[in-house]
CSV table of C-alpha atoms in Angstrom, one decimal:
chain,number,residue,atom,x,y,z
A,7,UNK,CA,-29.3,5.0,7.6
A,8,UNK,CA,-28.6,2.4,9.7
A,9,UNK,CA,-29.3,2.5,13.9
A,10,UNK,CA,-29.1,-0.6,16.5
A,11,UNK,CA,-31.4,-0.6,20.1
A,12,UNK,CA,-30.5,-2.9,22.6
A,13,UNK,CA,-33.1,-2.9,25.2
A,14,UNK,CA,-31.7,-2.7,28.9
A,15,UNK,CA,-27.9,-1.8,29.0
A,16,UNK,CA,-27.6,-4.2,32.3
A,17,UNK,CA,-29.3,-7.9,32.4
A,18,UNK,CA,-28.5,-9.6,35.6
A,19,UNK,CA,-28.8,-13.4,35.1
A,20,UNK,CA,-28.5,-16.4,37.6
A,21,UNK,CA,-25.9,-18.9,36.5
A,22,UNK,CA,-27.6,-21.4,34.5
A,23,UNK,CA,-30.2,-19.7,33.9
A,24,UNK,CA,-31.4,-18.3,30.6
A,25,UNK,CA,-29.8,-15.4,28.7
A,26,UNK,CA,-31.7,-12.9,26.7
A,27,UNK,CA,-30.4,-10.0,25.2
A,28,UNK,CA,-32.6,-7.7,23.2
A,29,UNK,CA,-31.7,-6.3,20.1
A,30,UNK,CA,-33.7,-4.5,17.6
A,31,UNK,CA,-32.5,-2.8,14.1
A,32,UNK,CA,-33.5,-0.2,11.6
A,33,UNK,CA,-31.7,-0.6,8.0
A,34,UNK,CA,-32.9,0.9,4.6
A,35,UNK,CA,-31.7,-2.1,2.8
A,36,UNK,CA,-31.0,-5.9,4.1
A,37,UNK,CA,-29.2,-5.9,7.2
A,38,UNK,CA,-26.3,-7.5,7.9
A,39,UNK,CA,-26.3,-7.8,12.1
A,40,UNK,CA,-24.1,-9.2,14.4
A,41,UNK,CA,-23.0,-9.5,18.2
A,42,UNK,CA,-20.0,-8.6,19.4
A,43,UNK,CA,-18.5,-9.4,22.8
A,44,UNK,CA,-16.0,-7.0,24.6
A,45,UNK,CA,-14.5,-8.9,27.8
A,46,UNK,CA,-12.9,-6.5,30.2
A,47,UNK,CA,-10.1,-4.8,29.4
A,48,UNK,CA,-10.1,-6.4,25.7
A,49,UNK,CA,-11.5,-5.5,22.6
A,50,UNK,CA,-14.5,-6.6,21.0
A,51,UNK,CA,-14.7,-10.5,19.2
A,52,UNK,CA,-17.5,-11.7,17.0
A,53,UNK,CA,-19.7,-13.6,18.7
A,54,UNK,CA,-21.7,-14.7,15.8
A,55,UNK,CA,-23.1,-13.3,12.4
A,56,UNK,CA,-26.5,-13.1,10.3
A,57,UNK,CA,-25.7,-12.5,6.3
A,58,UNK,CA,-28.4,-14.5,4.4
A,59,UNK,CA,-29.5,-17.5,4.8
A,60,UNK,CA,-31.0,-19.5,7.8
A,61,UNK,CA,-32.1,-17.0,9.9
A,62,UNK,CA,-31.3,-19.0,13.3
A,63,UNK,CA,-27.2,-18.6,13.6
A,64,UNK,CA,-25.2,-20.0,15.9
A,65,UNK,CA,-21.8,-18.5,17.4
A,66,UNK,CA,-19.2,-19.6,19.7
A,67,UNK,CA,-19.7,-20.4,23.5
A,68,UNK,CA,-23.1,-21.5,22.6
A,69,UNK,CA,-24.8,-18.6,22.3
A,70,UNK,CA,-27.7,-18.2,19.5
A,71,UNK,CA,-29.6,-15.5,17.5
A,72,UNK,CA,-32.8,-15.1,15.3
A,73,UNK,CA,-33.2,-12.4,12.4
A,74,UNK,CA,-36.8,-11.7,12.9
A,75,UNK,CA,-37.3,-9.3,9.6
A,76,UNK,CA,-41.2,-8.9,10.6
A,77,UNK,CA,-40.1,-7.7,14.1
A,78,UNK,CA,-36.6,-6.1,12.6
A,79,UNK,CA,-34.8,-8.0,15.7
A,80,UNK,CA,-31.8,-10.0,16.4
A,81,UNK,CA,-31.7,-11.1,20.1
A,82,UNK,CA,-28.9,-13.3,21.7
A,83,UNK,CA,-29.9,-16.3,23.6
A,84,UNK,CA,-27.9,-18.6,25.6
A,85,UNK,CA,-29.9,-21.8,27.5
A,86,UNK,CA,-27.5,-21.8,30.5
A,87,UNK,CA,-25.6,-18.7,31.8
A,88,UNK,CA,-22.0,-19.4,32.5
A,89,UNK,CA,-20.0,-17.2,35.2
A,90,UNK,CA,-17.5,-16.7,32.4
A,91,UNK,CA,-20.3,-15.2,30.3
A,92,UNK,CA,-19.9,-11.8,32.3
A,93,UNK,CA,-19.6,-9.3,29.8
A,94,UNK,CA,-21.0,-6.4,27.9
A,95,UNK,CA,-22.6,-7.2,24.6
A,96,UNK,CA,-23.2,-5.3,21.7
A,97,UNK,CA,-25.0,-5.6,18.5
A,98,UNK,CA,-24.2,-4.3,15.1
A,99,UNK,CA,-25.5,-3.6,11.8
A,100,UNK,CA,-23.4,-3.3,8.8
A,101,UNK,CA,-23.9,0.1,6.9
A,102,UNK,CA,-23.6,0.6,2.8
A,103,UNK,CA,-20.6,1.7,2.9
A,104,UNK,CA,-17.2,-0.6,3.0
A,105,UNK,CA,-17.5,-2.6,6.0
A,106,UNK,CA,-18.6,0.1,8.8
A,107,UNK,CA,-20.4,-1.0,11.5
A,108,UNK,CA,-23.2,0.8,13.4
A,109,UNK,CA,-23.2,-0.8,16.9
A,110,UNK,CA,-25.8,-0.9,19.6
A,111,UNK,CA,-25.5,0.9,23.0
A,112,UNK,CA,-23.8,-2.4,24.7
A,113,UNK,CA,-25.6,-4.3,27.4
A,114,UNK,CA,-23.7,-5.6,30.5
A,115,UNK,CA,-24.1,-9.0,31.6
A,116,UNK,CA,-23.9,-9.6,34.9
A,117,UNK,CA,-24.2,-13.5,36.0
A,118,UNK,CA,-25.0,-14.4,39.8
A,119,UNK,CA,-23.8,-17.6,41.3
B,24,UNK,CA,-5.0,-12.3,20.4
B,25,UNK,CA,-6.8,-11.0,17.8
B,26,UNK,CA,-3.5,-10.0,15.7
B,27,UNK,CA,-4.2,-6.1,15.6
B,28,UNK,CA,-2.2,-4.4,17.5
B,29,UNK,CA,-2.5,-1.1,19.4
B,30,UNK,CA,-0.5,1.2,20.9
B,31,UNK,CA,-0.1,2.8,23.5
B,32,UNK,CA,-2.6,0.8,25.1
B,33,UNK,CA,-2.9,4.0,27.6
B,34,UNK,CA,-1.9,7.8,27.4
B,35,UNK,CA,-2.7,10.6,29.4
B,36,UNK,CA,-2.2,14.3,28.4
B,37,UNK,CA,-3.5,17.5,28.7
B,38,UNK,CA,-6.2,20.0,26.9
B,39,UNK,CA,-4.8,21.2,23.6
B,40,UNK,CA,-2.2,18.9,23.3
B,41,UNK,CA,-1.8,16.7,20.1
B,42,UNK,CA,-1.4,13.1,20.0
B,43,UNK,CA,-1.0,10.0,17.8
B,44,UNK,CA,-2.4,6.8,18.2
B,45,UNK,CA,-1.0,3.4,16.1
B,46,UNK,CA,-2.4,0.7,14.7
B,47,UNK,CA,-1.0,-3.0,13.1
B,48,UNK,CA,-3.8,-4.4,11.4
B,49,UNK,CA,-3.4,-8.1,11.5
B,50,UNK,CA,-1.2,-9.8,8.8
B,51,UNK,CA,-2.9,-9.5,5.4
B,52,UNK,CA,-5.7,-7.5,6.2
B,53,UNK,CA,-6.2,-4.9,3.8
B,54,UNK,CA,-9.0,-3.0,5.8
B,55,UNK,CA,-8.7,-0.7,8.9
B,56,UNK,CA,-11.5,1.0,10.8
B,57,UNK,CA,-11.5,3.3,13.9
B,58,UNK,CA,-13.6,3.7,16.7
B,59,UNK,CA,-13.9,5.7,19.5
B,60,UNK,CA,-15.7,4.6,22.8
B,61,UNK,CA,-16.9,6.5,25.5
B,62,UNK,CA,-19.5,6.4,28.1
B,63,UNK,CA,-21.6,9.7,26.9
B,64,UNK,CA,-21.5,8.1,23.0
B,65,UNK,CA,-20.8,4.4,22.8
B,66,UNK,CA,-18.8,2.9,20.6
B,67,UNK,CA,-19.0,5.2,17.6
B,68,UNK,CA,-17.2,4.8,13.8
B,69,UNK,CA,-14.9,7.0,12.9
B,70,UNK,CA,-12.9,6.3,9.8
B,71,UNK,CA,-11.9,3.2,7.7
B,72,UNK,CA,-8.8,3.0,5.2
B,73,UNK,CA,-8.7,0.1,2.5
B,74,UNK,CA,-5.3,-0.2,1.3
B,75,UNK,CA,-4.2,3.2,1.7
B,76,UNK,CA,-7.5,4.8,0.6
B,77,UNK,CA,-10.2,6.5,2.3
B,78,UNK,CA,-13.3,4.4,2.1
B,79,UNK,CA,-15.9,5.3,5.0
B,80,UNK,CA,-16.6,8.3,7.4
B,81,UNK,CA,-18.2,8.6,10.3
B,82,UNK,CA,-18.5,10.9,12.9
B,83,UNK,CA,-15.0,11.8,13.0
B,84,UNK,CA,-14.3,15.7,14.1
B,85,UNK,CA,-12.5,18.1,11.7
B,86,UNK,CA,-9.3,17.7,14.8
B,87,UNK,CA,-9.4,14.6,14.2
B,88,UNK,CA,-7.2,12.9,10.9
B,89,UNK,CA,-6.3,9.5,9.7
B,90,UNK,CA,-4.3,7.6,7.6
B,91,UNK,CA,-2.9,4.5,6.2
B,92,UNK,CA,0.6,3.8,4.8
B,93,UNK,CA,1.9,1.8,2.7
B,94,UNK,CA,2.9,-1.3,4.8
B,95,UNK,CA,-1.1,-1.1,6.3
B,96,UNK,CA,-0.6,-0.1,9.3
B,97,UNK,CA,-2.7,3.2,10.6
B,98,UNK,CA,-2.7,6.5,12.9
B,99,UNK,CA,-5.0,8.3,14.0
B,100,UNK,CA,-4.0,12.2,15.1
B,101,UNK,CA,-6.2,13.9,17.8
B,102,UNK,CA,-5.3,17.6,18.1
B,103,UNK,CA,-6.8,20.4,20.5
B,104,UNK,CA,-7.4,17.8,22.7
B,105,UNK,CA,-10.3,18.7,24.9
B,106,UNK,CA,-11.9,16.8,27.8
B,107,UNK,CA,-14.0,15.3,25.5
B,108,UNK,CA,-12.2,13.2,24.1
B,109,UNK,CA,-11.2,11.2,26.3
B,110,UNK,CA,-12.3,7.8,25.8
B,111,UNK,CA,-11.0,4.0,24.6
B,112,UNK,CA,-10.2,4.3,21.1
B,113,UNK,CA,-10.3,1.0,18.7
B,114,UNK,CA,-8.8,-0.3,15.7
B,115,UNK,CA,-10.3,-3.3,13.7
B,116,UNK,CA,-9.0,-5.0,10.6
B,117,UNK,CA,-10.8,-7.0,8.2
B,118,UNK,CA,-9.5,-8.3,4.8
B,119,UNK,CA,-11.7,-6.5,2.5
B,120,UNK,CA,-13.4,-3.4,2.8
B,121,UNK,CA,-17.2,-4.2,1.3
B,122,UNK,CA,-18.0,-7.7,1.9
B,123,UNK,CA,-19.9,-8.4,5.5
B,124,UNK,CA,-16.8,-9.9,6.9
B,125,UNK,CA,-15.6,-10.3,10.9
B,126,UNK,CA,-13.9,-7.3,12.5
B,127,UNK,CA,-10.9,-8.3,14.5
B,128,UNK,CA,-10.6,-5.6,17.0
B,129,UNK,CA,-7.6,-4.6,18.8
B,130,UNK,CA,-7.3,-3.8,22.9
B,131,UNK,CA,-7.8,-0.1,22.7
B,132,UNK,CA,-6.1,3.1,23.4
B,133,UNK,CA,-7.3,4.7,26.3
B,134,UNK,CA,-6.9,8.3,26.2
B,135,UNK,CA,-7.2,10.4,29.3
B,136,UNK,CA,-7.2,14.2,28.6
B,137,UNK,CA,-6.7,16.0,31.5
């Protein structure tokens, strides 16, 4: 079975300042992760993806994540926090069966001028 | 836009009641997935549907049915409605059902059972 922890469901950020949202997986067979964003009142978007590969992936709106298999993590960075970054993020793992996601708890991103 | 469409995008009702929620995945997507969102549970998977077919179930309650018709699109019928269930319910598409593919997710249903 698959389960997602994202550590602290609010991170409060300066703007400019840099974002780090934890994630950390458990998967009985190579994960598949991702992090999706869900803007207010809209649904969730892909943000960006790990499959195989390079282990460093970037996404749109310059955010960033590293598979860490050792530490079984995935955590978002961004350098510079935008106000328009203000959002609740969630990471996901994909399951063994179909396409099914397992997501995270969500972790609200606040950003402070 | 992500191209899946939801609707309604809110409904209220009341215990016991029965109600049916629609989703347009987007054009040529042959995948559909529901999820339910609430503030007790978080975003949890209910059910996916690949071209008509049952293909993944998740914590979806016996009250609880779905399914997928011919032209794609899906429901999803929520009946002996308790206070419970109230929360934002999703639909996502994807064009196939096993490959690790993006989910496009649509605005959400938000049901309010009163």
């Amino acid at each position: 079975a698959q389960s997602v922890t994202q550590l602290g469901s609010h991170v409060s950020v300066s703007e400019g300042a840099l974002v780090l949202l934890r994630c950390n997986y458990s998967s009985s067979v190579p994960p598949y992760l991702f992090w999706y964003v869900q803007y207010p009142n809209q649904g969730l978007q892909l943000l960006l993806k790990y499959t195989t590969g390079a282990t460093l992936v970037k996404g749109i709106n310059g955010f960033e994540a590293e598979f860490k298999k050792s530490e079984t993590s995935f955590h978002l960075t961004k350098p510079s926090a935008h106000m328009s970054d203000a959002a609740e993020y969630f990471c996901a793992v994909r399951g063994n069966a179909g396409n099914m996601l397992t997501f995270g708890g969500g972790t609200r991103l606040m950003v402070k001028p | 836009d992500s191209g899946v469409t939801q609707t309604p995008k809110h409904l209220i009702t009341a215990t016991g009641q029965r109600v049916t929620l629609r989703c347009s995945p987007r054009s040529g997507d042959l995948s559909v997935y529901w999820y339910q969102q609430s503030l007790d549970q978080g975003l949890q998977f209910l059910i996916q549907y690949y071209n008509g077919e049952e293909r993944a179930k998740g914590n979806i309650l016996e009250r609880f049915s779905a399914q997928q018709f011919p032209d794609l699109h899906s429901e999803l019928n929520l009946s002996s409605l308790e206070l419970g269930d109230s929360a934002l319910y999703f639909c996502a598409s994807s064009y196939r059902g096993s490959e690790p593919g993006e989910l496009f997710f649509g605005e959400g249903s938000r049901l309010t059972v009163l």
